[in-house]
Coordinates of C-alpha atoms in Angstrom, one line a residue:
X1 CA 13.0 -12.6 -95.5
X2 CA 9.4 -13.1 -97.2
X3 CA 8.1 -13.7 -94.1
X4 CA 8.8 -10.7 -92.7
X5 CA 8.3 -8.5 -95.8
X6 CA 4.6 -10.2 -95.5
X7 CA 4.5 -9.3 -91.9
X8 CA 5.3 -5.6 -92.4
X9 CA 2.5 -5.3 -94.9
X10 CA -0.2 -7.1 -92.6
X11 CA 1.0 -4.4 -90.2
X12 CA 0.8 -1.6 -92.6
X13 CA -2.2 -2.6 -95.0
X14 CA -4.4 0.2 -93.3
X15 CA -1.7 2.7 -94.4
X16 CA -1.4 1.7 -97.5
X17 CA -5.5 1.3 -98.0
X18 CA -5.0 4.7 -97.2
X19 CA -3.0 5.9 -99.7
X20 CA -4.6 4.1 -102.3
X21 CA -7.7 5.9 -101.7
X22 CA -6.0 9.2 -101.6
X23 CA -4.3 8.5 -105.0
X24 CA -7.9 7.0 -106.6
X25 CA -9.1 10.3 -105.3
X26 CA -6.8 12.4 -107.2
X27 CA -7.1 10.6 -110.1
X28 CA -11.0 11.0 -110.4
X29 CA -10.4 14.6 -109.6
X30 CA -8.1 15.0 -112.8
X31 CA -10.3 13.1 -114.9
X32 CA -13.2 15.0 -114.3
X33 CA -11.7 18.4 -113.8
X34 CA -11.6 21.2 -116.7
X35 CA -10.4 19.5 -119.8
X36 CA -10.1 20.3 -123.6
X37 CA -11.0 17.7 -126.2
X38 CA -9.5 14.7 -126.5
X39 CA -7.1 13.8 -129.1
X40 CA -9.6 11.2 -130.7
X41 CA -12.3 14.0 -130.8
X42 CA -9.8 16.8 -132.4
X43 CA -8.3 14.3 -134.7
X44 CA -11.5 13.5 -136.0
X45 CA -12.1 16.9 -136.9
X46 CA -10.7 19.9 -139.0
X47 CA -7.4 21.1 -137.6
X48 CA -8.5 24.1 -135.6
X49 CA -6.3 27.2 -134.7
X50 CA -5.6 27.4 -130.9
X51 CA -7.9 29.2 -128.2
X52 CA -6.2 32.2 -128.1
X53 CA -6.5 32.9 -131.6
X54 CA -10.2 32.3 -132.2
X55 CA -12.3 35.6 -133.0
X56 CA -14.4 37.2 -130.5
X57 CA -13.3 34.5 -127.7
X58 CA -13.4 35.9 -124.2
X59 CA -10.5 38.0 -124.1
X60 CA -11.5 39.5 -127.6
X61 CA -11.8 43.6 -126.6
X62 CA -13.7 44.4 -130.3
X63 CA -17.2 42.3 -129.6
X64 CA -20.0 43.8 -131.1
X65 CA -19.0 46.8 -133.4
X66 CA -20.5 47.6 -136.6
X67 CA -19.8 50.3 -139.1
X68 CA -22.9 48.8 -141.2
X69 CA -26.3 50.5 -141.0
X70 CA -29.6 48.3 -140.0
X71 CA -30.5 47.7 -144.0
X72 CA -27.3 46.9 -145.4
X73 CA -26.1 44.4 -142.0
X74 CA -29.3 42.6 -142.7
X75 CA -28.0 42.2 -146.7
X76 CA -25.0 40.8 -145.5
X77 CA -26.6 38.9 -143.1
X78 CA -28.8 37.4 -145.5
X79 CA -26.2 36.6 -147.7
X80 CA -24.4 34.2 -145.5
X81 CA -26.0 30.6 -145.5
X82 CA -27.1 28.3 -142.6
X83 CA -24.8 25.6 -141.1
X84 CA -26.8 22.3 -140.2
X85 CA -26.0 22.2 -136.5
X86 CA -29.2 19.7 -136.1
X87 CA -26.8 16.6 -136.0
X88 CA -24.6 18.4 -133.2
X89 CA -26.5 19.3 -130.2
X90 CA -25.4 20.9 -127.3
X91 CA -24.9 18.2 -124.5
X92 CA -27.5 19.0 -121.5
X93 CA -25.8 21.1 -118.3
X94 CA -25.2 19.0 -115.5
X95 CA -25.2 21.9 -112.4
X96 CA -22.9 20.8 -109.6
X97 CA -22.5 23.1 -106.4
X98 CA -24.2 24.6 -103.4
X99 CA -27.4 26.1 -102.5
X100 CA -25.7 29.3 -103.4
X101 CA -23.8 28.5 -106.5
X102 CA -27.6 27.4 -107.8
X103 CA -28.8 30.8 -106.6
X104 CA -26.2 32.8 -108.0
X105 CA -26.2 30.9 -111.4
X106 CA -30.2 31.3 -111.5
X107 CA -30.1 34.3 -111.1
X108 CA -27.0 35.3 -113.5
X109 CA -28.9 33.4 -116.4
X110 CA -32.0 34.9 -115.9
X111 CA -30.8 38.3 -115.9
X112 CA -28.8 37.5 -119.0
X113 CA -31.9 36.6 -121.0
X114 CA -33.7 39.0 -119.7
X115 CA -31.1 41.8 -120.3
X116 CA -30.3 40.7 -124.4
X117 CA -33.4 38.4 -125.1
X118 CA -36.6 40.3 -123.5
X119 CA -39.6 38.2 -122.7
X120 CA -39.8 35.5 -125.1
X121 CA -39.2 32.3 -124.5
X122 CA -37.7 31.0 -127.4
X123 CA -35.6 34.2 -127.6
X124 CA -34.7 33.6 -123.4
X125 CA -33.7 30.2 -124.2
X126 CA -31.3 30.8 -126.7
X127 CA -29.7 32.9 -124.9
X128 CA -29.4 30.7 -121.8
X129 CA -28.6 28.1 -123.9
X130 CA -25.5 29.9 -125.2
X131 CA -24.6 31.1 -121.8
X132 CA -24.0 27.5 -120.6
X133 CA -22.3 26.5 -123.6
X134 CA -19.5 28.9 -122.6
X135 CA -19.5 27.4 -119.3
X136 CA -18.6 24.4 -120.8
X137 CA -16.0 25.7 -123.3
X138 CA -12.5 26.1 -122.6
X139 CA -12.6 29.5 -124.3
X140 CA -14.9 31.5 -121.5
X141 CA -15.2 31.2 -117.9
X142 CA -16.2 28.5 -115.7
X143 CA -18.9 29.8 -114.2
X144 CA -22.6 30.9 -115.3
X145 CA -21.7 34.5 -113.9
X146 CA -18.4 34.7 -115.0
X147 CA -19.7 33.9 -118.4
X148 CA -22.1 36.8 -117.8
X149 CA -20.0 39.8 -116.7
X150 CA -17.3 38.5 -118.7
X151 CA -15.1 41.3 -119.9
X152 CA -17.3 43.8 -117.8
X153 CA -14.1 44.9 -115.4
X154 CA -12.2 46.4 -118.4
X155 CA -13.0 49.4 -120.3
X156 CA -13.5 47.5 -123.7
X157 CA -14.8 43.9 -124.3
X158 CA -17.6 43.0 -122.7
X159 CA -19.1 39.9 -123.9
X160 CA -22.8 40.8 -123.3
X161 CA -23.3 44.5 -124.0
X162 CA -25.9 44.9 -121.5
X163 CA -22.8 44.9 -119.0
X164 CA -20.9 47.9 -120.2
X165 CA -23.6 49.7 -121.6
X166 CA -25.9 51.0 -118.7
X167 CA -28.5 48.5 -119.1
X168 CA -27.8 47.1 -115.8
X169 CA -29.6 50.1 -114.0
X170 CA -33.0 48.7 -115.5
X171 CA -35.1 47.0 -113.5
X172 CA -37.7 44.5 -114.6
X173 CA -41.2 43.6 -113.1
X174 CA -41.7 40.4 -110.3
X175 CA -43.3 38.7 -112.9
X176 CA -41.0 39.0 -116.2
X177 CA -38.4 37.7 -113.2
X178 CA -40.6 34.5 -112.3
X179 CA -40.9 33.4 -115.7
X180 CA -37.3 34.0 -116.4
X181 CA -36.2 32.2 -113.6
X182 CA -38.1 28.9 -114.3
X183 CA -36.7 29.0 -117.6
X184 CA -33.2 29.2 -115.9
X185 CA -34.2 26.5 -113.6
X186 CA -34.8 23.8 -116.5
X187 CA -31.6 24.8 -118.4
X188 CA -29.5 24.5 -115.2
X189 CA -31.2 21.2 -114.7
X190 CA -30.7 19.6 -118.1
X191 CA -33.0 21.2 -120.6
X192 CA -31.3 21.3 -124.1
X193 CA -32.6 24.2 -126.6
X194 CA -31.7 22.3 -129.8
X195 CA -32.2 24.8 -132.1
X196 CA -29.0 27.3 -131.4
X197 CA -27.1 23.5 -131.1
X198 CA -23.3 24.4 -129.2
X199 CA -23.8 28.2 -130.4
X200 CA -21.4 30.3 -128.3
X201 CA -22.2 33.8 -130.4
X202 CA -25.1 35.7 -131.1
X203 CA -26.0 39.3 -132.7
X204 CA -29.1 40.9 -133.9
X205 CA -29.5 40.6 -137.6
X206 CA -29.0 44.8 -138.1
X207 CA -25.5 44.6 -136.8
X208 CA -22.5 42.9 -138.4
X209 CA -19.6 42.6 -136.0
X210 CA -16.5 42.2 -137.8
X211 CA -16.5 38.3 -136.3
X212 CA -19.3 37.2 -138.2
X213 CA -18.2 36.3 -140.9
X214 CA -15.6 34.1 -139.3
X215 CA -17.9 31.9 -137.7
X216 CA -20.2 29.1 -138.9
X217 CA -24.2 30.6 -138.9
X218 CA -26.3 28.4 -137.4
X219 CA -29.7 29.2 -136.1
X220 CA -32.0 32.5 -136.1
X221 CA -34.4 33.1 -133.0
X222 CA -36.0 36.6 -133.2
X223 CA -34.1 39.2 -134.1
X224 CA -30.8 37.0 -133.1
X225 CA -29.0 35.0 -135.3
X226 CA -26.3 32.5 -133.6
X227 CA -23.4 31.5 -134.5
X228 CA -20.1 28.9 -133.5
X229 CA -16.6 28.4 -134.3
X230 CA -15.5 26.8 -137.3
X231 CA -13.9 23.1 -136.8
X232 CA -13.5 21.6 -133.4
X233 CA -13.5 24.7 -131.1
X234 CA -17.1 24.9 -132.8
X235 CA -18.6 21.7 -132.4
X236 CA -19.9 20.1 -129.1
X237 CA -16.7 17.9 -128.4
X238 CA -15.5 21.1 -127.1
X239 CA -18.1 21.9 -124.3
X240 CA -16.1 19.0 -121.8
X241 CA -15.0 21.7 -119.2
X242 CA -17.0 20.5 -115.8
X243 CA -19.1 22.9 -114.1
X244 CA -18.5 22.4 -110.1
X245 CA -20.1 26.0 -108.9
X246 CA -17.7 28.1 -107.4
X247 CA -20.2 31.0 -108.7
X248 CA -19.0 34.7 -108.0
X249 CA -21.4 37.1 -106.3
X250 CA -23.3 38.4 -108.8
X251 CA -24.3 42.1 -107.2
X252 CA -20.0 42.5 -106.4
X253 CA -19.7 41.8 -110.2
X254 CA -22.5 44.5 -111.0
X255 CA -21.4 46.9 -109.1
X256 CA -17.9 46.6 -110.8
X257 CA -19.1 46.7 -114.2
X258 CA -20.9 49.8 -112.9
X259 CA -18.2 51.6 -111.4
X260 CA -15.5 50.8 -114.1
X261 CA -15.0 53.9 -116.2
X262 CA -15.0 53.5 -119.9
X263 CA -14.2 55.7 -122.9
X264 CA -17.3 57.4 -125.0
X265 CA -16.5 55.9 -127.8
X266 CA -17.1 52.8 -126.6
X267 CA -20.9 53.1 -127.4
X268 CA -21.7 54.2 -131.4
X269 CA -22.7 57.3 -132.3
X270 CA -25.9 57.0 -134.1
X271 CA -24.5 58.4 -137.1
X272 CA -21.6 56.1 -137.1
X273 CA -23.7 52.7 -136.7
X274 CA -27.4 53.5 -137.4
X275 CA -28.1 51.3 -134.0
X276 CA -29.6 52.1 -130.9
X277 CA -27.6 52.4 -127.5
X278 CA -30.9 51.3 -125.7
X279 CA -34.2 50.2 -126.9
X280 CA -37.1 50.5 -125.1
X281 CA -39.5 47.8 -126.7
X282 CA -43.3 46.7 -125.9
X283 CA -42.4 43.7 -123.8
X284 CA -40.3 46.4 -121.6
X285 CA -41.7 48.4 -118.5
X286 CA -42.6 51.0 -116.5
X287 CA -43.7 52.7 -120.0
X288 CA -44.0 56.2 -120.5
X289 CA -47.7 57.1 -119.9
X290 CA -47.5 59.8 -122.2
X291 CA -46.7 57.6 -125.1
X292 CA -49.1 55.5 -127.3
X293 CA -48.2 51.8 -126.3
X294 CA -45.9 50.4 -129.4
X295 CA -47.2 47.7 -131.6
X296 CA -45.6 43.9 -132.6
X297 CA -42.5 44.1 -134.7
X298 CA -42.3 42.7 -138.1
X299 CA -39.9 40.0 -138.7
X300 CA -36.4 41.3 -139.3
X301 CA -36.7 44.7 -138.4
X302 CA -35.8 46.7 -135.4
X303 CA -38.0 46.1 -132.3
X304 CA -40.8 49.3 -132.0
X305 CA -40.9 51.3 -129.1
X306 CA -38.4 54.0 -128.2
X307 CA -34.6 53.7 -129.1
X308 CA -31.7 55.7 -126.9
X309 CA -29.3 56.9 -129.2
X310 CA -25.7 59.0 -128.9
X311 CA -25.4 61.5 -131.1
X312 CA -22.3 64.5 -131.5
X313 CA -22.3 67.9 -132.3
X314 CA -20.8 67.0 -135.7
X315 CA -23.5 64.9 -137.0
X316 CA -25.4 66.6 -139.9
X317 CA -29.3 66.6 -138.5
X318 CA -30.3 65.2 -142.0
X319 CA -28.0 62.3 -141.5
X320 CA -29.1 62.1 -138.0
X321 CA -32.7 61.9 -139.1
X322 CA -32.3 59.3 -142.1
X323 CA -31.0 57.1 -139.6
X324 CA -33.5 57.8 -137.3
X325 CA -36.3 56.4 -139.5
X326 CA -34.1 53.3 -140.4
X327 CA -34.7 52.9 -136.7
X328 CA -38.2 53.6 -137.2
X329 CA -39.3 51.5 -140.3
X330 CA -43.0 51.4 -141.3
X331 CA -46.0 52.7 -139.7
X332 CA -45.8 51.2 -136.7
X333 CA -45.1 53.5 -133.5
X334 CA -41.9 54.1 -132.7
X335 CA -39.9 57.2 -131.3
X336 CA -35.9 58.0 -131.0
X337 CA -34.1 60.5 -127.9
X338 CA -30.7 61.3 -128.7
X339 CA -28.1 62.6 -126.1
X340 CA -24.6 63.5 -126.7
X341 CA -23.6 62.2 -123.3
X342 CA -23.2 58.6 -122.8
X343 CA -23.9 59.0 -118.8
X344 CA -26.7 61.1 -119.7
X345 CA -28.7 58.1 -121.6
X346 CA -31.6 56.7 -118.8
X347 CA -32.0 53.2 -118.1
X348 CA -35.6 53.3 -118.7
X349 CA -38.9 55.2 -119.2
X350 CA -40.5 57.5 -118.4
X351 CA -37.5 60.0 -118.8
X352 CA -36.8 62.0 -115.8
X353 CA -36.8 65.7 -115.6
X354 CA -32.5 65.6 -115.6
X355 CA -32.7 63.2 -119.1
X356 CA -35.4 65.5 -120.5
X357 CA -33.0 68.8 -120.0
X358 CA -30.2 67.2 -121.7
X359 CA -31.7 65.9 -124.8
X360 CA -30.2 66.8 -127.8
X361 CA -32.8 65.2 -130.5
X362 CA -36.0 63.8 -131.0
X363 CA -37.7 62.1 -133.6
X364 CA -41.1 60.4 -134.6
X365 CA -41.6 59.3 -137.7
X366 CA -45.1 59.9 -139.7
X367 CA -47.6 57.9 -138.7
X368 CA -51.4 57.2 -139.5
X369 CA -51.9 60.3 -140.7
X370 CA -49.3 62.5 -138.8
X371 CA -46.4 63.9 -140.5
X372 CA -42.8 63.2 -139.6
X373 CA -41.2 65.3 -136.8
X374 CA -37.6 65.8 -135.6
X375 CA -36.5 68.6 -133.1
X376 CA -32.9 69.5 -132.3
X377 CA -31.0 71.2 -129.5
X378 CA -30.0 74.2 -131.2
X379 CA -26.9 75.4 -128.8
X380 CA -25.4 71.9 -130.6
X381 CA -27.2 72.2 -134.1
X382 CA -27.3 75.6 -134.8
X383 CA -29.5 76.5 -137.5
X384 CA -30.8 72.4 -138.1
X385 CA -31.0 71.6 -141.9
X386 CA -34.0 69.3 -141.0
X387 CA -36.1 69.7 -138.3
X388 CA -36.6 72.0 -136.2
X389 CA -35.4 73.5 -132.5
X390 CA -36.2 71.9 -129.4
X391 CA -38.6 73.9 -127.2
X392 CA -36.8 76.2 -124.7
X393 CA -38.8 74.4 -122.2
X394 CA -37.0 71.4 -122.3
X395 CA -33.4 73.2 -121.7

């Protein structure tokens, strides 16, 4: 009988060598697939509430609200102490996937940084840097361009604002692309930006988003200040979901974000928020020839150049113009366009004849020497308290 049990398995041991290799193959598959901590990693950490109840996680529709204006969110901001994050650095991104997939996530990071960071470097990194740290959390999608447009198919919630708000009809020069581009090319193949450590959040420091104080502040780059989760959701033990490409096309996931229809409210009113709906700043082109070119910010204020703004026909114009010069601080130039419809606010400068036509406000603050002016659309502010009435030209 053991004879011909041995016999049978001689016969079937290429069978059987098959199996086993099918089942090792499954196994590594498992082990390396999308995974959340392990229990060694959570239990050595604070107990942590679970994914779906984190603030501001990827199905959070209220992202970057504020009902603070620019002076008083940096107060608060200011308030709120630094985390040490130096001791927890985000592991480096190991890309796996196709020719495309690198493509396709290149191209999704750059545009990210781009889109929310400008042209600095340190300020581009962050941002990439925090883009692949959601790649790697549980709590966002798997990919670099699902990370991206996150959020951008529904009316409410996208995770970067620059998908829901317009700002995807910009377009930048060849050469702000190039440099944008290499910088995605290191952080795709390993480089770690230290300083935001496993950051997942970010906001500029003239907003405060009801989130922020529910996560741990851990970094400031520019005008950005970075932020994670408290406990383990917040600390790099969590970033052990496996990138293996799969990346979505890119210009399907624009043009979706484009064509989904969204309520006006979505973008704040000037006078609600003191913020601008688009900011037009000197590392931005084409510029508007007629302008004087804008000088460097100051630390901790709002970038100069020209801010798009919503405004409503129920603002008071002396409202609309004290928050127009928080916009505008110092002497530095700076100028704000207001419209009271969102589709009506351009992508970029110059503004076109159609833009120019539907302005409703316009303000430049005083500046070496000139005096402060602010014009109004009089069919929406009749009889301004401040200011005075657009030219009849420009209807």
């Amino acid at each position: 009988m053991q004879a011909l049990a041995s016999s049978r398995f001689r016969e079937n041991a290429p069978l059987f060598g098959v199996l086993f290799l099918l089942v090792l193959s499954f196994t590594a598959l498992a082990a390396f697939g999308r995974q959340t901590p392990s229990p060694n990693a959570i239990a050595a950490l604070p107990l942590q509430a679970p994914l779906e109840a984190l603030p501001a996680s990827g199905e959070d529709a209220d992202i970057l609200f504020s009902t603070l204006d620019p002076e008083e969110a940096r107060l608060r901001n200011a308030a709120v102490g630094f985390v040490d994050a130096a001791s927890d650095p985000a592991p480096p991104f190991h890309f796996r996937g196709n020719g495309i997939d690198r493509d396709r996530a290149r191209d999704c990071l750059a545009l990210a940084a781009l889109a929310e960071a400008g042209a600095g470097d340190a300020d581009q990194r962050a941002v990439m840097q925090v883009v692949l740290n959601r790649v790697r959390h549980p709590a966002f999608s798997g990919t670099v361009c699902g990370v991206v447009f996150e959020g951008s198919q529904r009316p409410t919630g996208c995770q970067f604002t620059f998908t829901c708000d317009g700002s995807l009809a910009r377009s930048y020069p060849e050469s702000l692309w190039r440099s944008a581009r290499a910088r995605a090319e290191e952080a795709l193949g390993g480089y770690v930006d230290g300083k935001v450590g496993s950051a997942t959040h970010y906001h500029a420091d003239y907003v405060y988003p009801a989130w922020s104080g529910e996560l741990d502040k851990i970094a400031a780059v520019g005008p950005h200040l970075f932020f994670r989760w408290k406990g383990t959701w917040g600390s790099s033990h969590a970033l052990t979901a496996r990138y293996s490409g799969g990346e979505p096309d890119p210009l399907a996931l624009r043009t979706l974000a484009q064509q989904t229809e969204r309520p006006e409210d979505l973008l704040p009113r000037l006078v609600d928020a003191g913020t601008a709906v688009r900011s037009i700043t000197a590392s931005d082109t084409p510029r508007d020839s007629a302008l004087p070119a804008p000088q460097p910010a100051s630390p901790g204020s709002p970038a100069p150049g020209v801010h798009f703004v919503l405004v409503g026909s129920g603002d008071s114009p002396d409202t609309l113009v004290e928050k127009a010069r928080a916009l505008c601080p110092g002497d530095r130039y700076c100028q704000v366009y207001g419209w009271d419809d969102p589709s009506a606010i351009p992508a970029k400068l110059p503004l076109s004849s159609t833009a120019r036509a539907k302005l409703r406000f316009s303000f430049l603050p005083a500046r070496s020497g000139n005096g402060e002016v602010a014009y109004f659309d009089c069919r929406l502010f009749p009889a301004p308290t401040a200011g005075s009435c657009l030219p009849r030209a420009l209807y």
